[in-house]
mmCIF file of C-alpha atoms and ligand atoms in Angstrom:
data_model
loop_
_atom_site.group_PDB
_atom_site.id
_atom_site.type_symbol
_atom_site.label_atom_id
_atom_site.label_comp_id
_atom_site.label_asym_id
_atom_site.label_seq_id
_atom_site.Cartn_x
_atom_site.Cartn_y
_atom_site.Cartn_z
ATOM 1 C CA MET A 1 85.047 127.945 107.213
ATOM 2 C CA ALA A 2 88.092 129.275 109.014
ATOM 3 C CA THR A 3 91.600 127.991 108.423
ATOM 4 C CA LEU A 4 92.789 126.013 111.437
ATOM 5 C CA ILE A 5 95.958 127.434 113.009
ATOM 6 C CA SER A 6 97.382 124.166 114.272
ATOM 7 C CA GLY A 7 99.697 124.616 117.236
ATOM 8 C CA LYS A 8 100.426 120.917 116.971
ATOM 9 C CA ASP A 9 101.909 121.288 113.465
ATOM 10 C CA ILE A 10 103.576 124.687 113.987
ATOM 11 C CA SER A 11 105.135 123.602 117.299
ATOM 12 C CA GLN A 12 106.640 120.574 115.547
ATOM 13 C CA LYS A 13 108.367 122.965 113.107
ATOM 14 C CA VAL A 14 109.732 124.987 116.053
ATOM 15 C CA ILE A 15 110.892 121.778 117.764
ATOM 16 C CA ASP A 16 112.636 120.607 114.570
ATOM 17 C CA GLU A 17 114.434 123.967 114.248
ATOM 18 C CA VAL A 18 115.488 123.890 117.909
ATOM 19 C CA LYS A 19 116.730 120.302 117.520
ATOM 20 C CA ALA A 20 118.890 121.368 114.566
ATOM 21 C CA GLY A 21 120.173 124.404 116.539
ATOM 22 C CA VAL A 22 121.042 122.240 119.556
ATOM 23 C CA ALA A 23 122.949 119.772 117.340
ATOM 24 C CA GLU A 24 124.844 122.647 115.686
ATOM 25 C CA LEU A 25 125.819 124.182 119.032
ATOM 26 C CA HIS A 26 127.017 120.821 120.256
ATOM 27 C CA HIS A 27 128.950 120.130 117.063
ATOM 28 C CA GLN A 28 130.582 123.575 116.744
ATOM 29 C CA HIS A 29 131.115 124.555 120.378
ATOM 30 C CA ASP A 30 130.882 121.269 122.278
ATOM 31 C CA VAL A 31 128.094 122.788 124.366
ATOM 32 C CA ARG A 32 124.784 121.093 125.083
ATOM 33 C CA PRO A 33 122.054 123.572 126.105
ATOM 34 C CA GLY A 34 120.773 122.692 129.574
ATOM 35 C CA LEU A 35 117.400 123.391 131.164
ATOM 36 C CA ALA A 36 116.868 123.204 134.941
ATOM 37 C CA VAL A 37 113.285 122.684 136.061
ATOM 38 C CA VAL A 38 112.382 123.252 139.707
ATOM 39 C CA LEU A 39 109.160 121.844 141.129
ATOM 40 C CA VAL A 40 108.168 122.564 144.724
ATOM 41 C CA GLY A 41 105.397 120.387 146.147
ATOM 42 C CA ASP A 42 103.189 117.768 144.502
ATOM 43 C CA ASP A 43 100.503 119.664 142.588
ATOM 44 C CA PRO A 44 99.303 117.074 140.005
ATOM 45 C CA ALA A 45 98.940 119.569 137.100
ATOM 46 C CA SER A 46 102.432 120.986 137.755
ATOM 47 C CA GLN A 47 103.856 117.447 137.819
ATOM 48 C CA VAL A 48 102.393 116.804 134.340
ATOM 49 C CA TYR A 49 103.768 120.144 132.995
ATOM 50 C CA VAL A 50 107.235 119.420 134.396
ATOM 51 C CA ARG A 51 107.253 115.874 132.999
ATOM 52 C CA ASN A 52 106.315 117.200 129.530
ATOM 53 C CA LYS A 53 109.039 119.870 129.644
ATOM 54 C CA ILE A 54 111.712 117.321 130.605
ATOM 55 C CA LYS A 55 110.478 114.961 127.866
ATOM 56 C CA ARG A 56 110.623 117.697 125.214
ATOM 57 C CA ALA A 57 114.125 118.760 126.339
ATOM 58 C CA ALA A 58 115.350 115.180 125.819
ATOM 59 C CA GLU A 59 113.665 115.057 122.389
ATOM 60 C CA VAL A 60 115.569 118.123 121.151
ATOM 61 C CA GLY A 61 118.862 116.833 122.558
ATOM 62 C CA MET A 62 119.133 119.232 125.508
ATOM 63 C CA ALA A 63 120.382 118.315 128.950
ATOM 64 C CA SER A 64 117.768 118.648 131.657
ATOM 65 C CA PHE A 65 118.152 118.928 135.397
ATOM 66 C CA GLU A 66 115.074 118.163 137.437
ATOM 67 C CA HIS A 67 114.867 119.441 141.014
ATOM 68 C CA ARG A 68 111.885 118.236 143.024
ATOM 69 C CA LEU A 69 111.563 119.812 146.446
ATOM 70 C CA PRO A 70 109.017 119.002 149.178
ATOM 71 C CA ALA A 71 105.984 121.292 149.651
ATOM 72 C CA ASP A 72 107.385 122.611 152.977
ATOM 73 C CA THR A 73 110.666 123.809 151.403
ATOM 74 C CA SER A 74 111.783 127.115 152.930
ATOM 75 C CA GLN A 75 112.516 130.292 150.965
ATOM 76 C CA THR A 76 116.169 130.019 152.069
ATOM 77 C CA VAL A 77 116.550 126.500 150.641
ATOM 78 C CA LEU A 78 114.828 127.477 147.360
ATOM 79 C CA ASN A 79 116.977 130.618 147.017
ATOM 80 C CA ALA A 80 120.128 128.564 147.650
ATOM 81 C CA LEU A 81 119.141 126.206 144.817
ATOM 82 C CA ILE A 82 118.502 129.154 142.444
ATOM 83 C CA ASP A 83 121.932 130.602 143.347
ATOM 84 C CA LYS A 84 123.538 127.231 142.584
ATOM 85 C CA LEU A 85 121.765 126.969 139.210
ATOM 86 C CA ASN A 86 122.659 130.594 138.359
ATOM 87 C CA ALA A 87 126.333 129.714 138.878
ATOM 88 C CA ASP A 88 126.257 126.365 137.029
ATOM 89 C CA PRO A 89 127.716 126.729 133.508
ATOM 90 C CA LYS A 90 125.864 123.577 132.346
ATOM 91 C CA VAL A 91 122.522 125.291 133.060
ATOM 92 C CA HIS A 92 121.435 127.821 130.407
ATOM 93 C CA GLY A 93 117.772 128.045 131.359
ATOM 94 C CA ILE A 94 116.038 127.971 134.756
ATOM 95 C CA LEU A 95 112.338 127.397 135.103
ATOM 96 C CA VAL A 96 110.586 127.404 138.463
ATOM 97 C CA GLN A 97 107.176 125.803 137.971
ATOM 98 C CA LEU A 98 104.402 128.116 139.197
ATOM 99 C CA PRO A 99 102.310 128.348 141.268
ATOM 100 C CA LEU A 100 104.532 127.871 144.304
ATOM 101 C CA PRO A 101 103.143 126.782 147.690
ATOM 102 C CA LYS A 102 101.535 129.772 149.458
ATOM 103 C CA HIS A 103 104.337 130.336 152.025
ATOM 104 C CA LEU A 104 106.876 131.053 149.251
ATOM 105 C CA ASP A 105 107.247 134.472 147.625
ATOM 106 C CA GLU A 106 106.981 134.051 143.817
ATOM 107 C CA GLY A 107 108.218 137.573 143.099
ATOM 108 C CA HIS A 108 111.305 136.970 145.203
ATOM 109 C CA VAL A 109 112.067 133.721 143.356
ATOM 110 C CA ILE A 110 111.587 135.286 139.894
ATOM 111 C CA ASN A 111 113.885 138.169 140.871
ATOM 112 C CA ALA A 112 116.552 135.734 142.096
ATOM 113 C CA ILE A 113 116.897 133.999 138.689
ATOM 114 C CA ASP A 114 119.763 135.297 136.529
ATOM 115 C CA PRO A 115 117.923 137.296 133.778
ATOM 116 C CA ALA A 116 120.199 135.630 131.178
ATOM 117 C CA LYS A 117 118.816 132.221 132.281
ATOM 118 C CA ASP A 118 115.210 133.391 132.764
ATOM 119 C CA VAL A 119 113.663 131.244 130.003
ATOM 120 C CA ASP A 120 110.142 132.019 131.268
ATOM 121 C CA GLY A 121 110.793 135.726 130.599
ATOM 122 C CA PHE A 122 109.267 136.788 133.929
ATOM 123 C CA HIS A 123 112.269 138.634 135.437
ATOM 124 C CA PRO A 124 111.665 142.433 135.626
ATOM 125 C CA LEU A 125 114.750 143.039 133.432
ATOM 126 C CA ASN A 126 113.284 140.896 130.653
ATOM 127 C CA VAL A 127 109.824 142.425 131.159
ATOM 128 C CA GLY A 128 111.341 145.907 130.873
ATOM 129 C CA ALA A 129 113.439 144.975 127.838
ATOM 130 C CA LEU A 130 110.354 143.623 126.046
ATOM 131 C CA ALA A 131 108.346 146.743 126.914
ATOM 132 C CA SER A 132 111.081 149.002 125.521
ATOM 133 C CA GLY A 133 111.540 146.911 122.380
ATOM 134 C CA GLU A 134 114.982 145.604 123.307
ATOM 135 C CA ASN A 135 116.321 142.084 122.997
ATOM 136 C CA ALA A 136 114.653 140.014 125.733
ATOM 137 C CA LEU A 137 113.762 136.501 126.744
ATOM 138 C CA VAL A 138 110.022 136.627 126.007
ATOM 139 C CA PRO A 139 107.359 134.653 127.957
ATOM 140 C CA CYS A 140 106.733 131.370 126.131
ATOM 141 C CA THR A 141 102.947 131.500 125.676
ATOM 142 C CA PRO A 142 102.733 134.920 123.947
ATOM 143 C CA LEU A 143 105.878 134.061 121.959
ATOM 144 C CA GLY A 144 104.065 130.941 120.723
ATOM 145 C CA CYS A 145 100.943 132.994 119.905
ATOM 146 C CA MET A 146 103.048 135.379 117.784
ATOM 147 C CA ILE A 147 104.583 132.506 115.802
ATOM 148 C CA MET A 148 101.070 131.143 115.164
ATOM 149 C CA LEU A 149 99.731 134.569 114.191
ATOM 150 C CA LYS A 150 102.546 135.168 111.732
ATOM 151 C CA GLU A 151 101.634 131.906 109.971
ATOM 152 C CA ALA A 152 98.074 133.166 109.523
ATOM 153 C CA VAL A 153 98.854 136.865 108.927
ATOM 154 C CA PRO A 154 102.371 137.282 107.519
ATOM 155 C CA ASP A 155 102.123 141.107 107.630
ATOM 156 C CA LEU A 156 100.634 142.214 110.941
ATOM 157 C CA SER A 157 101.429 145.885 110.353
ATOM 158 C CA GLY A 158 98.435 148.207 110.833
ATOM 159 C CA LYS A 159 96.078 145.450 112.014
ATOM 160 C CA HIS A 160 93.847 146.173 114.979
ATOM 161 C CA ALA A 161 94.510 143.546 117.656
ATOM 162 C CA VAL A 162 92.391 143.125 120.770
ATOM 163 C CA VAL A 163 93.980 141.192 123.638
ATOM 164 C CA ILE A 164 91.430 139.924 126.153
ATOM 165 C CA GLY A 165 93.154 139.583 129.545
ATOM 166 C CA ARG A 166 96.020 141.549 131.129
ATOM 167 C CA SER A 167 97.991 138.956 133.107
ATOM 168 C CA ASN A 168 101.762 139.258 133.400
ATOM 169 C CA ILE A 169 102.318 135.883 131.763
ATOM 170 C CA VAL A 170 99.998 136.241 128.761
ATOM 171 C CA GLY A 171 98.003 139.454 128.192
ATOM 172 C CA LYS A 172 100.621 142.159 128.879
ATOM 173 C CA PRO A 173 103.571 140.557 127.016
ATOM 174 C CA MET A 174 101.194 139.636 124.162
ATOM 175 C CA ALA A 175 100.184 143.295 123.829
ATOM 176 C CA ALA A 176 103.868 144.351 123.830
ATOM 177 C CA LEU A 177 104.725 141.860 121.070
ATOM 178 C CA LEU A 178 101.771 142.933 118.915
ATOM 179 C CA LEU A 179 102.767 146.577 119.354
ATOM 180 C CA GLN A 180 106.313 145.686 118.311
ATOM 181 C CA ALA A 181 104.831 144.060 115.187
ATOM 182 C CA ASN A 182 103.158 147.429 114.379
ATOM 183 C CA CYS A 183 99.628 146.402 115.307
ATOM 184 C CA THR A 184 97.212 148.880 116.871
ATOM 185 C CA VAL A 185 96.587 147.220 120.219
ATOM 186 C CA THR A 186 93.635 147.346 122.602
ATOM 187 C CA VAL A 187 93.851 145.438 125.875
ATOM 188 C CA VAL A 188 90.547 144.619 127.540
ATOM 189 C CA HIS A 189 89.921 143.062 130.963
ATOM 190 C CA SER A 190 87.274 142.475 133.602
ATOM 191 C CA ARG A 191 86.690 146.219 134.186
ATOM 192 C CA THR A 192 86.435 147.155 130.482
ATOM 193 C CA ARG A 193 83.163 148.698 129.330
ATOM 194 C CA ASP A 194 81.542 147.626 126.031
ATOM 195 C CA ILE A 195 84.027 144.774 125.749
ATOM 196 C CA GLN A 196 82.032 142.975 123.051
ATOM 197 C CA GLN A 197 81.873 146.091 120.851
ATOM 198 C CA LEU A 198 85.631 146.614 121.180
ATOM 199 C CA CYS A 199 86.336 142.997 120.249
ATOM 200 C CA LYS A 200 83.988 143.192 117.289
ATOM 201 C CA GLN A 201 86.266 145.865 115.751
ATOM 202 C CA ALA A 202 89.353 143.657 115.873
ATOM 203 C CA ASP A 203 91.192 142.112 112.928
ATOM 204 C CA ILE A 204 92.974 139.908 115.468
ATOM 205 C CA VAL A 205 91.593 138.629 118.775
ATOM 206 C CA VAL A 206 93.797 136.949 121.381
ATOM 207 C CA ALA A 207 91.683 135.508 124.193
ATOM 208 C CA ALA A 208 93.383 134.804 127.544
ATOM 209 C CA ILE A 209 90.862 135.054 130.356
ATOM 210 C CA GLY A 210 90.313 131.530 131.695
ATOM 211 C CA ARG A 211 86.513 131.446 131.124
ATOM 212 C CA PRO A 212 85.241 128.384 129.213
ATOM 213 C CA GLU A 213 83.765 129.219 125.773
ATOM 214 C CA PHE A 214 83.088 132.816 126.900
ATOM 215 C CA ILE A 215 83.698 134.486 123.557
ATOM 216 C CA GLY A 216 80.839 133.838 121.200
ATOM 217 C CA ALA A 217 80.062 134.656 117.564
ATOM 218 C CA GLU A 218 78.678 138.105 118.446
ATOM 219 C CA TRP A 219 82.157 139.220 119.626
ATOM 220 C CA ILE A 220 83.916 138.521 116.331
ATOM 221 C CA LYS A 221 84.128 140.570 113.123
ATOM 222 C CA PRO A 222 83.683 138.408 110.009
ATOM 223 C CA GLY A 223 87.129 137.439 108.730
ATOM 224 C CA ALA A 224 88.975 138.113 112.002
ATOM 225 C CA VAL A 225 91.855 135.887 113.123
ATOM 226 C CA VAL A 226 91.334 134.321 116.552
ATOM 227 C CA ILE A 227 93.992 132.893 118.884
ATOM 228 C CA ASP A 228 92.541 131.065 121.871
ATOM 229 C CA VAL A 229 94.963 130.840 124.803
ATOM 230 C CA GLY A 230 92.433 129.573 127.349
ATOM 231 C CA ILE A 231 92.682 126.050 128.691
ATOM 232 C CA ASN A 232 89.627 125.162 130.758
ATOM 233 C CA ALA A 233 88.517 121.719 131.932
ATOM 234 C CA ILE A 234 84.746 121.202 131.781
ATOM 235 C CA GLU A 235 82.414 118.272 132.400
ATOM 236 C CA ALA A 236 80.116 117.400 129.512
ATOM 237 C CA ASP A 237 78.001 114.226 129.271
ATOM 238 C CA GLY A 238 79.802 112.868 132.321
ATOM 239 C CA LYS A 239 83.196 113.288 130.628
ATOM 240 C CA ARG A 240 85.963 115.764 131.332
ATOM 241 C CA ARG A 241 87.248 117.681 128.336
ATOM 242 C CA LEU A 242 89.349 120.755 127.615
ATOM 243 C CA VAL A 243 87.888 123.858 125.962
ATOM 244 C CA GLY A 244 89.247 127.307 125.258
ATOM 245 C CA ASP A 245 87.965 130.776 126.141
ATOM 246 C CA VAL A 246 86.366 130.924 122.674
ATOM 247 C CA ASP A 247 83.218 129.064 121.689
ATOM 248 C CA PHE A 248 84.965 127.303 118.813
ATOM 249 C CA ALA A 249 81.828 125.893 117.137
ATOM 250 C CA ALA A 250 80.152 129.332 117.079
ATOM 251 C CA VAL A 251 83.190 131.404 116.051
ATOM 252 C CA GLU A 252 84.809 129.074 113.531
ATOM 253 C CA PRO A 253 82.270 129.793 110.735
ATOM 254 C CA ILE A 254 82.849 133.580 111.115
ATOM 255 C CA ALA A 255 86.622 133.851 111.592
ATOM 256 C CA SER A 256 89.107 133.585 108.728
ATOM 257 C CA ALA A 257 91.529 131.606 110.911
ATOM 258 C CA ILE A 258 91.302 130.194 114.425
ATOM 259 C CA SER A 259 93.455 128.122 116.792
ATOM 260 C CA PRO A 260 91.795 125.101 118.428
ATOM 261 C CA VAL A 261 91.888 123.885 122.033
ATOM 262 C CA PRO A 262 93.454 121.432 122.569
ATOM 263 C CA GLY A 263 96.169 121.363 119.910
ATOM 264 C CA GLY A 264 96.558 125.148 119.703
ATOM 265 C CA VAL A 265 98.597 127.413 121.953
ATOM 266 C CA GLY A 266 99.350 124.606 124.483
ATOM 267 C CA PRO A 267 102.013 122.754 122.427
ATOM 268 C CA MET A 268 103.505 126.093 121.305
ATOM 269 C CA THR A 269 104.291 127.072 124.901
ATOM 270 C CA ILE A 270 106.610 124.099 125.489
ATOM 271 C CA ALA A 271 108.194 124.466 122.025
ATOM 272 C CA CYS A 272 108.961 128.131 122.821
ATOM 273 C CA LEU A 273 110.477 127.136 126.162
ATOM 274 C CA MET A 274 112.918 124.966 124.192
ATOM 275 C CA GLN A 275 113.531 127.870 121.798
ATOM 276 C CA ASN A 276 114.218 130.249 124.702
ATOM 277 C CA THR A 277 116.674 127.777 126.259
ATOM 278 C CA LEU A 278 118.549 127.513 122.955
ATOM 279 C CA THR A 279 118.542 131.328 122.669
ATOM 280 C CA ALA A 280 119.943 131.629 126.225
ATOM 281 C CA ALA A 281 122.666 129.056 125.455
ATOM 282 C CA ARG A 282 123.634 130.872 122.234
ATOM 283 C CA LYS A 283 123.762 134.213 124.067
ATOM 284 C CA SER A 284 125.994 132.719 126.773
ATOM 285 C CA LEU A 285 128.472 131.794 124.003
ATOM 286 C CA GLN A 286 127.845 135.081 122.172
ATOM 287 C CA VAL A 287 126.889 133.217 118.965
HETATM 288 P P1 LIG B 301 94.788 135.194 134.782
HETATM 289 O O1 LIG B 301 96.089 135.531 135.381
HETATM 290 O O2 LIG B 301 93.698 134.651 135.628
HETATM 291 O O3 LIG B 301 94.254 136.486 134.014
HETATM 292 C C1 LIG B 301 92.984 136.504 133.435
HETATM 293 C C2 LIG B 301 92.746 137.835 132.796
HETATM 294 O O4 LIG B 301 91.455 137.799 132.184
HETATM 295 C C3 LIG B 301 92.729 139.009 133.792
HETATM 296 O O5 LIG B 301 93.391 140.104 133.231
HETATM 297 C C4 LIG B 301 91.243 139.288 133.988
HETATM 298 O O6 LIG B 301 90.947 140.673 134.192
HETATM 299 C C5 LIG B 301 90.679 138.896 132.637
HETATM 300 N N1 LIG B 301 89.278 138.471 132.744
HETATM 301 C C6 LIG B 301 88.762 137.520 133.566
HETATM 302 N N2 LIG B 301 87.437 137.432 133.380
HETATM 303 C C7 LIG B 301 87.116 138.337 132.440
HETATM 304 C C8 LIG B 301 85.906 138.732 131.835
HETATM 305 N N3 LIG B 301 84.745 138.162 132.154
HETATM 306 N N4 LIG B 301 85.941 139.717 130.901
HETATM 307 C C9 LIG B 301 87.106 140.306 130.569
HETATM 308 N N5 LIG B 301 88.293 139.979 131.110
HETATM 309 C C10 LIG B 301 88.287 139.002 132.035
HETATM 310 O O7 LIG B 301 94.957 134.112 133.599
HETATM 311 P P2 LIG B 301 96.200 133.807 132.624
HETATM 312 O O8 LIG B 301 97.290 133.173 133.396
HETATM 313 O O9 LIG B 301 96.481 134.970 131.761
HETATM 314 O O10 LIG B 301 95.537 132.653 131.734
HETATM 315 C C11 LIG B 301 94.401 132.895 130.943
HETATM 316 C C12 LIG B 301 93.960 131.575 130.317
HETATM 317 O O11 LIG B 301 95.014 131.087 129.503
HETATM 318 C C13 LIG B 301 93.679 130.442 131.305
HETATM 319 O O12 LIG B 301 92.643 129.625 130.785
HETATM 320 C C14 LIG B 301 94.971 129.662 131.342
HETATM 321 O O13 LIG B 301 94.773 128.310 131.693
HETATM 322 C C15 LIG B 301 95.395 129.784 129.909
HETATM 323 N N6 LIG B 301 96.838 129.651 129.713
HETATM 324 C C16 LIG B 301 97.233 128.811 128.738
HETATM 325 C C17 LIG B 301 98.563 128.662 128.461
HETATM 326 C C18 LIG B 301 98.969 127.741 127.359
HETATM 327 O O14 LIG B 301 100.086 127.260 127.335
HETATM 328 N N7 LIG B 301 98.102 127.530 126.381
HETATM 329 C C19 LIG B 301 99.521 129.350 129.218
HETATM 330 C C20 LIG B 301 99.097 130.256 130.190
HETATM 331 C C21 LIG B 301 97.732 130.393 130.434
HETATM 332 P P3 LIG B 301 91.418 141.480 135.514
HETATM 333 O O15 LIG B 301 92.881 141.721 135.320
HETATM 334 O O16 LIG B 301 90.613 142.718 135.452
HETATM 335 O O17 LIG B 301 91.112 140.585 136.661
#
């Protein structure tokens, strides 16, 4: 039986630490970290994500600034808002909820955010800093995965990690963080040959592909540690439920530790967004 790596419990620890850090900053410097969240359009999933982020910010004692813009907002109007938030000293973190409506250029918006306020860690300056091992604001989901992994494997040095998926928001930054932690890293994707055999060699598997229960027992070396990033909604017995990219029931008896879905990486992502906002606020004060 694998140990459960509970994102629910670990994220609560992160939230408690952030809450204490926010209180300290307020007490010592009279500064309250502030997070601006921009939502364009009315995508229902994005509305839920934004609501949860605002709720968490309030819980840790941060200020939050919610900007809801209509789906037909122009690039000029969105850029003007980003400029305003970049210049606002009360705003330490800016998050533009993705995906944006099709007529807007996501790359342009990410590039417009001040890298010091880029709490999603998507700006090319932060991406480059992470890749070259410098101090960076790191994307929240892989940051959360690393915190979870370190709970399960305190010394990651020399471990063989296989990252399944190479997206900019999960796979690539995850690989960079594992490399920084002295793992030997293999990144596999949809064009990889013998993907199962490669995964079977891994001490650590991080799955981020967006395919429900795709990774079965035959992919996993006995005793491996498995982090499941996938969040997929499926219908079973007439009910909708969330599953990961890993077939939890099949893999759990083989792995030494595994994160569940739900209650795994999901809560870590929001907790790390709060952590990044606190980090950005501290950096702005040079403390
Ligand atoms: P993405 O941008 O769609 O990237 C998926 C990656 O998986 C791509 O690199 C793709 O390869 C690879 N892939 C797809 N099918 C594959 C297959 N059959 N075999 C091997 N590789 C395959 O997705 P993402 O944004 O990284 O998200 C991945 C999953 O994580 C999704 O379920 C998403 O909902 C979830 N997620 C969760 C959180 C959270 O907070 N827990 C945050 C972000 C994402 P190619 O590059 O070759 O196409």
